[in-house]
Amino acid sequence: MRFCGRFLCNPCTWQEGGVRQLSFDALIPIFTVPILMVVASQSFTCTVIIFLLSPPLIYYFYRNFLRFIIRTKFFLMWTVTSVLTLLLVFEFSVVPLLEILPEENLVFVICVVGGLVCGYKTKQKACQVTQENSLLQGVELGEGDSEICNICKKCTSQKAFHCRLCQTCINEREYHCKWLDCCVGASNLRWYLTCLLFSAVAFIYGSNLTMTSVCHPFILIGTILLPDDCSDVYHQLDIAICFVSSIYSLLIGLVITFYLIYHFWLLYLGKTANERHLLNNENENNEGVLRNATKLFCCKL
Ligand SMILES: [Zn+2]
Ligand SMILES: [Zn+2]
């Protein structure tokens, strides 16, 4: 097995020269996500087992393999593969069922494209910071700077924090988001939050449109439908795949919504996630499995 050195040296490779080399760990999600969705579509029991077993298996895989790769693209590729798979299932399996209005599809596509563009801008801004910082020489304190990072030996603002994965100091750093494979800080927080907002709407709305297309729906208010009876979705494989994709979308959408609320709460407090993490570590020093798993599936601090 060969792990790609380019990614370890230069985390911004994708922005600079496109995808040239993919390491083995980055290839795994490309096959795993579609296979898991097909297996989960076989029966209700399979769906429950796959959704319950996947998180602990990914955690096990991370603890024993991925964490030894300095800057793995596994999680970024999981995000990309999931978004593409869900989008393809929606456009090529759900839309042809002719249950969805063109304007509903348009709103969904706008949210997906919005999320992708903002996610790309989040990564691009993070890479700009890394590149600008790498050009800085020496430890001269500039205007507004007040500290010297004892890891990279460069001048930083008081609110900057060194990221071991990005190998640079990030101003007002929130955390290193594994799923986008970049740091979130002052330079890209707005893009990141807009990405979360578009993505949350796209995943939850897409899930609702899919579920109400493959299950028997009932009218909640006006044109808003909710799924009622989903008992016969497993009779046909393509319908079952649509149903499984809608559950997967809903789960992702709910996690993203939780993150959005968490960030608005942080903005209200006037603190970054990193500051809160450091504060919590001062108060309690436990690093249990649950805490590690939370860090893994959310974002690494
Ligand atoms: Zn530093
Ligand atoms: Zn980082």
mmCIF file of C-alpha atoms and ligand atoms in Angstrom:
data_model
loop_
_atom_site.group_PDB
_atom_site.id
_atom_site.type_symbol
_atom_site.label_atom_id
_atom_site.label_comp_id
_atom_site.label_asym_id
_atom_site.label_seq_id
_atom_site.Cartn_x
_atom_site.Cartn_y
_atom_site.Cartn_z
ATOM 1 C CA MET A 1 0.000 0.000 0.000
ATOM 2 C CA ARG A 2 1.401 3.402 -0.943
ATOM 3 C CA PHE A 3 0.196 6.563 0.720
ATOM 4 C CA CYS A 4 0.469 9.614 -1.458
ATOM 5 C CA GLY A 5 3.247 11.920 -0.312
ATOM 6 C CA ARG A 6 1.971 14.921 -2.272
ATOM 7 C CA PHE A 7 -1.098 15.228 -0.064
ATOM 8 C CA LEU A 8 0.973 15.081 3.089
ATOM 9 C CA CYS A 9 3.314 17.850 1.933
ATOM 10 C CA ASN A 10 0.775 20.061 0.269
ATOM 11 C CA PRO A 11 -2.815 19.919 1.533
ATOM 12 C CA CYS A 12 -3.930 22.292 -1.237
ATOM 13 C CA THR A 13 -2.981 19.958 -4.090
ATOM 14 C CA TRP A 14 -6.567 19.621 -5.359
ATOM 15 C CA GLN A 15 -7.006 23.354 -5.683
ATOM 16 C CA GLU A 16 -3.710 23.821 -7.506
ATOM 17 C CA GLY A 17 -3.501 21.118 -10.063
ATOM 18 C CA GLY A 18 -6.668 19.070 -9.897
ATOM 19 C CA VAL A 19 -6.837 15.442 -8.877
ATOM 20 C CA ARG A 20 -3.604 13.798 -10.000
ATOM 21 C CA GLN A 21 -3.095 11.033 -7.484
ATOM 22 C CA LEU A 22 -5.492 9.359 -5.101
ATOM 23 C CA SER A 23 -4.141 7.471 -2.117
ATOM 24 C CA PHE A 24 -5.576 4.075 -1.193
ATOM 25 C CA ASP A 25 -7.481 5.394 1.839
ATOM 26 C CA ALA A 26 -9.176 8.040 -0.348
ATOM 27 C CA LEU A 27 -10.403 5.377 -2.781
ATOM 28 C CA ILE A 28 -12.218 3.305 -0.123
ATOM 29 C CA PRO A 29 -15.364 5.532 0.168
ATOM 30 C CA ILE A 30 -15.864 5.544 -3.624
ATOM 31 C CA PHE A 31 -16.705 1.823 -3.425
ATOM 32 C CA THR A 32 -17.946 1.575 0.159
ATOM 33 C CA VAL A 33 -20.764 4.170 0.080
ATOM 34 C CA PRO A 34 -22.640 2.748 -2.971
ATOM 35 C CA ILE A 35 -22.090 -0.871 -1.797
ATOM 36 C CA LEU A 36 -23.439 -0.079 1.700
ATOM 37 C CA MET A 37 -26.486 1.606 0.153
ATOM 38 C CA VAL A 38 -27.262 -1.410 -2.040
ATOM 39 C CA VAL A 39 -26.807 -3.845 0.893
ATOM 40 C CA ALA A 40 -29.004 -1.643 3.116
ATOM 41 C CA SER A 41 -31.706 -1.695 0.421
ATOM 42 C CA GLN A 42 -32.229 -5.482 0.619
ATOM 43 C CA SER A 43 -34.628 -5.418 3.577
ATOM 44 C CA PHE A 44 -35.662 -3.359 6.583
ATOM 45 C CA THR A 45 -33.356 -5.440 8.807
ATOM 46 C CA CYS A 46 -30.408 -4.776 6.469
ATOM 47 C CA THR A 47 -31.154 -1.029 6.583
ATOM 48 C CA VAL A 48 -31.152 -1.016 10.394
ATOM 49 C CA ILE A 49 -27.974 -3.135 10.609
ATOM 50 C CA ILE A 50 -26.028 -1.011 8.074
ATOM 51 C CA PHE A 51 -27.019 2.289 9.708
ATOM 52 C CA LEU A 52 -26.171 0.968 13.186
ATOM 53 C CA LEU A 53 -22.936 -0.819 12.244
ATOM 54 C CA SER A 54 -21.362 1.727 9.872
ATOM 55 C CA PRO A 55 -20.402 4.378 12.493
ATOM 56 C CA PRO A 56 -18.591 1.899 14.843
ATOM 57 C CA LEU A 57 -16.851 0.259 11.846
ATOM 58 C CA ILE A 58 -15.624 3.626 10.549
ATOM 59 C CA TYR A 59 -14.479 4.453 14.089
ATOM 60 C CA TYR A 60 -12.588 1.132 14.317
ATOM 61 C CA PHE A 61 -11.032 1.724 10.890
ATOM 62 C CA TYR A 62 -9.993 5.230 11.941
ATOM 63 C CA ARG A 63 -8.496 4.141 15.279
ATOM 64 C CA ASN A 64 -6.465 1.328 13.725
ATOM 65 C CA PHE A 65 -5.492 2.683 10.304
ATOM 66 C CA LEU A 66 -6.576 6.170 9.267
ATOM 67 C CA ARG A 67 -5.190 8.113 12.207
ATOM 68 C CA PHE A 68 -1.670 7.031 11.248
ATOM 69 C CA ILE A 69 -2.028 8.794 7.895
ATOM 70 C CA ILE A 70 -1.176 12.428 8.556
ATOM 71 C CA ARG A 71 -3.703 14.028 6.232
ATOM 72 C CA THR A 72 -6.097 11.356 5.046
ATOM 73 C CA LYS A 73 -8.594 12.221 2.294
ATOM 74 C CA PHE A 74 -10.887 9.393 3.437
ATOM 75 C CA PHE A 75 -13.454 11.709 5.064
ATOM 76 C CA LEU A 76 -13.431 14.286 2.247
ATOM 77 C CA MET A 77 -13.980 11.484 -0.270
ATOM 78 C CA TRP A 78 -16.784 10.087 1.921
ATOM 79 C CA THR A 79 -18.463 13.519 1.722
ATOM 80 C CA VAL A 80 -17.971 13.832 -2.050
ATOM 81 C CA THR A 81 -19.121 10.248 -2.760
ATOM 82 C CA SER A 82 -22.172 10.581 -0.496
ATOM 83 C CA VAL A 83 -23.282 13.871 -2.064
ATOM 84 C CA LEU A 84 -22.803 12.544 -5.614
ATOM 85 C CA THR A 85 -24.517 9.214 -4.877
ATOM 86 C CA LEU A 86 -27.516 10.889 -3.219
ATOM 87 C CA LEU A 87 -27.777 13.426 -6.053
ATOM 88 C CA LEU A 88 -27.631 10.696 -8.725
ATOM 89 C CA VAL A 89 -30.247 8.578 -6.917
ATOM 90 C CA PHE A 90 -32.500 11.630 -6.635
ATOM 91 C CA GLU A 91 -32.185 12.801 -10.245
ATOM 92 C CA PHE A 92 -32.211 9.378 -11.933
ATOM 93 C CA SER A 93 -34.494 7.321 -9.672
ATOM 94 C CA VAL A 94 -36.746 9.684 -7.701
ATOM 95 C CA VAL A 95 -37.465 12.402 -10.307
ATOM 96 C CA PRO A 96 -38.543 9.862 -13.036
ATOM 97 C CA LEU A 97 -41.281 8.658 -10.643
ATOM 98 C CA LEU A 98 -42.996 11.946 -11.675
ATOM 99 C CA GLU A 99 -44.143 12.695 -8.122
ATOM 100 C CA ILE A 100 -41.951 15.809 -7.836
ATOM 101 C CA LEU A 101 -42.833 19.183 -9.350
ATOM 102 C CA PRO A 102 -40.163 20.864 -11.565
ATOM 103 C CA GLU A 103 -40.013 23.846 -9.180
ATOM 104 C CA GLU A 104 -39.401 21.505 -6.215
ATOM 105 C CA ASN A 105 -36.524 19.895 -8.129
ATOM 106 C CA LEU A 106 -35.184 23.368 -8.988
ATOM 107 C CA VAL A 107 -35.153 24.471 -5.312
ATOM 108 C CA PHE A 108 -33.372 21.219 -4.399
ATOM 109 C CA VAL A 109 -30.725 21.626 -7.139
ATOM 110 C CA ILE A 110 -30.132 25.296 -6.178
ATOM 111 C CA CYS A 111 -29.497 24.227 -2.552
ATOM 112 C CA VAL A 112 -27.154 21.401 -3.640
ATOM 113 C CA VAL A 113 -25.173 23.703 -5.958
ATOM 114 C CA GLY A 114 -25.121 26.426 -3.245
ATOM 115 C CA GLY A 115 -23.752 23.932 -0.720
ATOM 116 C CA LEU A 116 -21.096 22.660 -3.147
ATOM 117 C CA VAL A 117 -19.954 26.166 -4.154
ATOM 118 C CA CYS A 118 -19.759 27.347 -0.516
ATOM 119 C CA GLY A 119 -17.963 24.142 0.513
ATOM 120 C CA TYR A 120 -15.437 24.690 -2.269
ATOM 121 C CA LYS A 121 -14.957 28.345 -1.237
ATOM 122 C CA THR A 122 -14.453 27.228 2.390
ATOM 123 C CA LYS A 123 -11.611 24.956 1.285
ATOM 124 C CA GLN A 124 -10.188 27.536 -1.108
ATOM 125 C CA LYS A 125 -10.031 30.252 1.587
ATOM 126 C CA ALA A 126 -8.390 27.821 4.032
ATOM 127 C CA CYS A 127 -5.759 26.960 1.420
ATOM 128 C CA GLN A 128 -5.118 30.650 0.724
ATOM 129 C CA VAL A 129 -4.337 31.147 4.425
ATOM 130 C CA THR A 130 -1.986 28.142 4.417
ATOM 131 C CA GLN A 131 -0.182 29.432 1.334
ATOM 132 C CA GLU A 132 0.061 33.014 2.605
ATOM 133 C CA ASN A 133 1.409 31.790 5.947
ATOM 134 C CA SER A 134 3.964 29.569 4.244
ATOM 135 C CA LEU A 135 5.362 32.658 2.469
ATOM 136 C CA LEU A 136 5.868 34.503 5.770
ATOM 137 C CA GLN A 137 9.482 34.552 6.838
ATOM 138 C CA GLY A 138 10.987 35.001 10.296
ATOM 139 C CA VAL A 139 9.255 35.943 13.500
ATOM 140 C CA GLU A 140 8.905 39.707 13.191
ATOM 141 C CA LEU A 141 5.792 40.926 14.932
ATOM 142 C CA GLY A 142 3.597 42.912 12.567
ATOM 143 C CA GLU A 143 0.839 45.367 13.328
ATOM 144 C CA GLY A 144 -1.921 43.681 15.274
ATOM 145 C CA ASP A 145 0.230 40.646 15.980
ATOM 146 C CA SER A 146 1.024 39.914 19.555
ATOM 147 C CA GLU A 147 2.399 36.416 19.843
ATOM 148 C CA ILE A 148 4.856 34.026 18.285
ATOM 149 C CA CYS A 149 3.619 30.486 17.720
ATOM 150 C CA ASN A 150 5.950 28.112 19.491
ATOM 151 C CA ILE A 151 5.335 25.404 16.865
ATOM 152 C CA CYS A 152 5.755 27.179 13.506
ATOM 153 C CA LYS A 153 7.738 30.126 15.015
ATOM 154 C CA LYS A 154 5.708 32.698 13.087
ATOM 155 C CA CYS A 155 3.955 35.804 14.354
ATOM 156 C CA THR A 156 0.264 35.304 15.020
ATOM 157 C CA SER A 157 -2.634 37.230 16.441
ATOM 158 C CA GLN A 158 -3.778 36.447 19.984
ATOM 159 C CA LYS A 159 -6.804 34.553 18.686
ATOM 160 C CA ALA A 160 -4.776 32.319 16.329
ATOM 161 C CA PHE A 161 -4.306 28.624 17.013
ATOM 162 C CA HIS A 162 -1.853 26.233 15.404
ATOM 163 C CA CYS A 163 -3.392 23.339 13.450
ATOM 164 C CA ARG A 164 -1.182 20.250 13.357
ATOM 165 C CA LEU A 165 -2.911 18.951 10.229
ATOM 166 C CA CYS A 166 -2.719 22.195 8.219
ATOM 167 C CA GLN A 167 0.738 22.858 9.713
ATOM 168 C CA THR A 168 -0.004 26.539 10.137
ATOM 169 C CA CYS A 169 -1.659 29.041 12.481
ATOM 170 C CA ILE A 170 -5.323 29.761 11.778
ATOM 171 C CA ASN A 171 -6.810 33.031 12.967
ATOM 172 C CA GLU A 172 -9.930 32.556 15.146
ATOM 173 C CA ARG A 173 -9.771 28.828 14.447
ATOM 174 C CA GLU A 174 -12.957 26.844 15.090
ATOM 175 C CA TYR A 175 -11.713 23.328 14.289
ATOM 176 C CA HIS A 176 -10.242 21.190 11.564
ATOM 177 C CA CYS A 177 -13.243 19.864 9.662
ATOM 178 C CA LYS A 178 -12.423 16.321 8.541
ATOM 179 C CA TRP A 179 -15.375 16.087 6.170
ATOM 180 C CA LEU A 180 -14.114 19.081 4.166
ATOM 181 C CA ASP A 181 -10.469 18.426 5.008
ATOM 182 C CA CYS A 182 -9.633 21.999 5.978
ATOM 183 C CA CYS A 183 -9.560 24.315 8.953
ATOM 184 C CA VAL A 184 -12.497 26.597 9.679
ATOM 185 C CA GLY A 185 -11.469 30.013 10.967
ATOM 186 C CA ALA A 186 -11.884 33.769 10.489
ATOM 187 C CA SER A 187 -11.126 33.605 6.753
ATOM 188 C CA ASN A 188 -13.811 31.074 5.815
ATOM 189 C CA LEU A 189 -16.365 30.891 8.644
ATOM 190 C CA ARG A 190 -19.035 32.741 6.610
ATOM 191 C CA TRP A 191 -18.588 30.409 3.629
ATOM 192 C CA TYR A 192 -18.639 27.407 5.961
ATOM 193 C CA LEU A 193 -21.869 28.491 7.683
ATOM 194 C CA THR A 194 -23.512 29.243 4.316
ATOM 195 C CA CYS A 195 -22.392 25.789 3.157
ATOM 196 C CA LEU A 196 -23.982 24.229 6.264
ATOM 197 C CA LEU A 197 -27.204 26.183 5.688
ATOM 198 C CA PHE A 198 -27.548 25.188 2.007
ATOM 199 C CA SER A 199 -26.554 21.592 2.789
ATOM 200 C CA ALA A 200 -28.997 21.243 5.702
ATOM 201 C CA VAL A 201 -31.887 22.459 3.516
ATOM 202 C CA ALA A 202 -30.773 20.282 0.557
ATOM 203 C CA PHE A 203 -30.437 17.073 2.608
ATOM 204 C CA ILE A 204 -33.652 17.471 4.626
ATOM 205 C CA TYR A 205 -35.727 18.769 1.689
ATOM 206 C CA GLY A 206 -34.319 16.076 -0.644
ATOM 207 C CA SER A 207 -35.089 13.431 1.973
ATOM 208 C CA ASN A 208 -38.667 14.652 2.333
ATOM 209 C CA LEU A 209 -39.221 14.782 -1.436
ATOM 210 C CA THR A 210 -37.827 11.248 -1.829
ATOM 211 C CA MET A 211 -39.756 9.743 1.087
ATOM 212 C CA THR A 212 -43.041 11.240 -0.020
ATOM 213 C CA SER A 213 -42.402 9.913 -3.564
ATOM 214 C CA VAL A 214 -41.698 6.307 -2.588
ATOM 215 C CA CYS A 215 -43.990 6.013 0.449
ATOM 216 C CA HIS A 216 -47.696 6.760 0.662
ATOM 217 C CA PRO A 217 -47.764 10.423 1.730
ATOM 218 C CA PHE A 218 -50.291 12.453 3.660
ATOM 219 C CA ILE A 219 -50.844 16.210 3.451
ATOM 220 C CA LEU A 220 -49.559 18.101 6.489
ATOM 221 C CA ILE A 221 -50.331 21.711 5.501
ATOM 222 C CA GLY A 222 -51.066 23.004 1.981
ATOM 223 C CA THR A 223 -48.522 21.377 -0.353
ATOM 224 C CA ILE A 224 -46.282 20.062 2.463
ATOM 225 C CA LEU A 225 -46.361 16.267 2.489
ATOM 226 C CA LEU A 226 -45.053 13.778 5.036
ATOM 227 C CA PRO A 227 -44.499 10.026 4.507
ATOM 228 C CA ASP A 228 -47.169 7.821 6.015
ATOM 229 C CA ASP A 229 -46.871 4.159 5.035
ATOM 230 C CA CYS A 230 -43.455 2.917 3.804
ATOM 231 C CA SER A 231 -44.126 -0.800 4.231
ATOM 232 C CA ASP A 232 -43.834 -1.786 0.527
ATOM 233 C CA VAL A 233 -40.618 0.054 -0.425
ATOM 234 C CA TYR A 234 -38.480 -3.117 -0.276
ATOM 235 C CA HIS A 235 -40.463 -4.901 -3.027
ATOM 236 C CA GLN A 236 -38.419 -3.204 -5.763
ATOM 237 C CA LEU A 237 -34.647 -2.576 -5.504
ATOM 238 C CA ASP A 238 -34.597 0.909 -7.083
ATOM 239 C CA ILE A 239 -37.426 2.099 -4.794
ATOM 240 C CA ALA A 240 -35.612 0.592 -1.786
ATOM 241 C CA ILE A 241 -32.393 2.442 -2.771
ATOM 242 C CA CYS A 242 -34.396 5.701 -2.951
ATOM 243 C CA PHE A 243 -35.846 5.007 0.514
ATOM 244 C CA VAL A 244 -32.428 4.214 2.029
ATOM 245 C CA SER A 245 -30.941 7.340 0.423
ATOM 246 C CA SER A 246 -33.738 9.423 1.973
ATOM 247 C CA ILE A 247 -32.956 8.075 5.460
ATOM 248 C CA TYR A 248 -29.236 8.717 4.919
ATOM 249 C CA SER A 249 -30.022 12.278 3.715
ATOM 250 C CA LEU A 250 -32.230 12.919 6.713
ATOM 251 C CA LEU A 251 -29.553 11.779 9.182
ATOM 252 C CA ILE A 252 -26.866 13.936 7.530
ATOM 253 C CA GLY A 253 -29.284 16.882 7.353
ATOM 254 C CA LEU A 254 -30.065 16.614 11.074
ATOM 255 C CA VAL A 255 -26.358 16.479 12.028
ATOM 256 C CA ILE A 256 -25.643 19.539 9.856
ATOM 257 C CA THR A 257 -28.607 21.392 11.412
ATOM 258 C CA PHE A 258 -27.231 20.585 14.857
ATOM 259 C CA TYR A 259 -23.864 22.018 13.779
ATOM 260 C CA LEU A 260 -25.499 25.148 12.404
ATOM 261 C CA ILE A 261 -27.332 25.746 15.711
ATOM 262 C CA TYR A 262 -24.090 25.064 17.622
ATOM 263 C CA HIS A 263 -22.262 27.719 15.553
ATOM 264 C CA PHE A 264 -25.014 30.303 15.992
ATOM 265 C CA TRP A 265 -24.848 29.637 19.728
ATOM 266 C CA LEU A 266 -21.048 30.158 19.614
ATOM 267 C CA LEU A 267 -21.519 33.414 17.682
ATOM 268 C CA TYR A 268 -24.009 34.513 20.342
ATOM 269 C CA LEU A 269 -21.437 33.683 23.060
ATOM 270 C CA GLY A 270 -18.689 35.445 21.072
ATOM 271 C CA LYS A 271 -16.410 32.400 21.326
ATOM 272 C CA THR A 272 -14.880 29.992 18.831
ATOM 273 C CA ALA A 273 -15.356 26.218 19.076
ATOM 274 C CA ASN A 274 -11.631 25.957 19.755
ATOM 275 C CA GLU A 275 -11.845 28.323 22.757
ATOM 276 C CA ARG A 276 -14.763 26.350 24.170
ATOM 277 C CA HIS A 277 -12.852 23.111 23.667
ATOM 278 C CA LEU A 278 -9.828 24.478 25.554
ATOM 279 C CA LEU A 279 -12.121 25.770 28.312
ATOM 280 C CA ASN A 280 -13.823 22.377 28.650
ATOM 281 C CA ASN A 281 -10.465 20.605 28.756
ATOM 282 C CA GLU A 282 -9.408 22.798 31.683
ATOM 283 C CA ASN A 283 -12.545 21.834 33.575
ATOM 284 C CA GLU A 284 -12.610 18.127 32.768
ATOM 285 C CA ASN A 285 -9.807 16.012 31.449
ATOM 286 C CA ASN A 286 -11.541 12.884 30.202
ATOM 287 C CA GLU A 287 -10.880 11.451 26.740
ATOM 288 C CA GLY A 288 -13.376 8.569 26.678
ATOM 289 C CA VAL A 289 -14.528 6.577 23.662
ATOM 290 C CA LEU A 290 -17.691 8.669 23.338
ATOM 291 C CA ARG A 291 -15.698 11.906 23.309
ATOM 292 C CA ASN A 292 -13.232 10.519 20.739
ATOM 293 C CA ALA A 293 -16.057 9.192 18.572
ATOM 294 C CA THR A 294 -17.826 12.565 18.745
ATOM 295 C CA LYS A 295 -14.609 14.261 17.668
ATOM 296 C CA LEU A 296 -14.250 11.837 14.781
ATOM 297 C CA PHE A 297 -17.762 12.027 13.376
ATOM 298 C CA CYS A 298 -18.132 15.717 13.914
ATOM 299 C CA CYS A 299 -14.942 17.641 13.438
ATOM 300 C CA LYS A 300 -11.540 17.226 14.989
ATOM 301 C CA LEU A 301 -10.464 20.043 17.283
HETATM 302 ZN ZN ZN B 1 1.776 28.055 14.314
HETATM 303 ZN ZN ZN B 2 -6.410 22.427 10.053
#
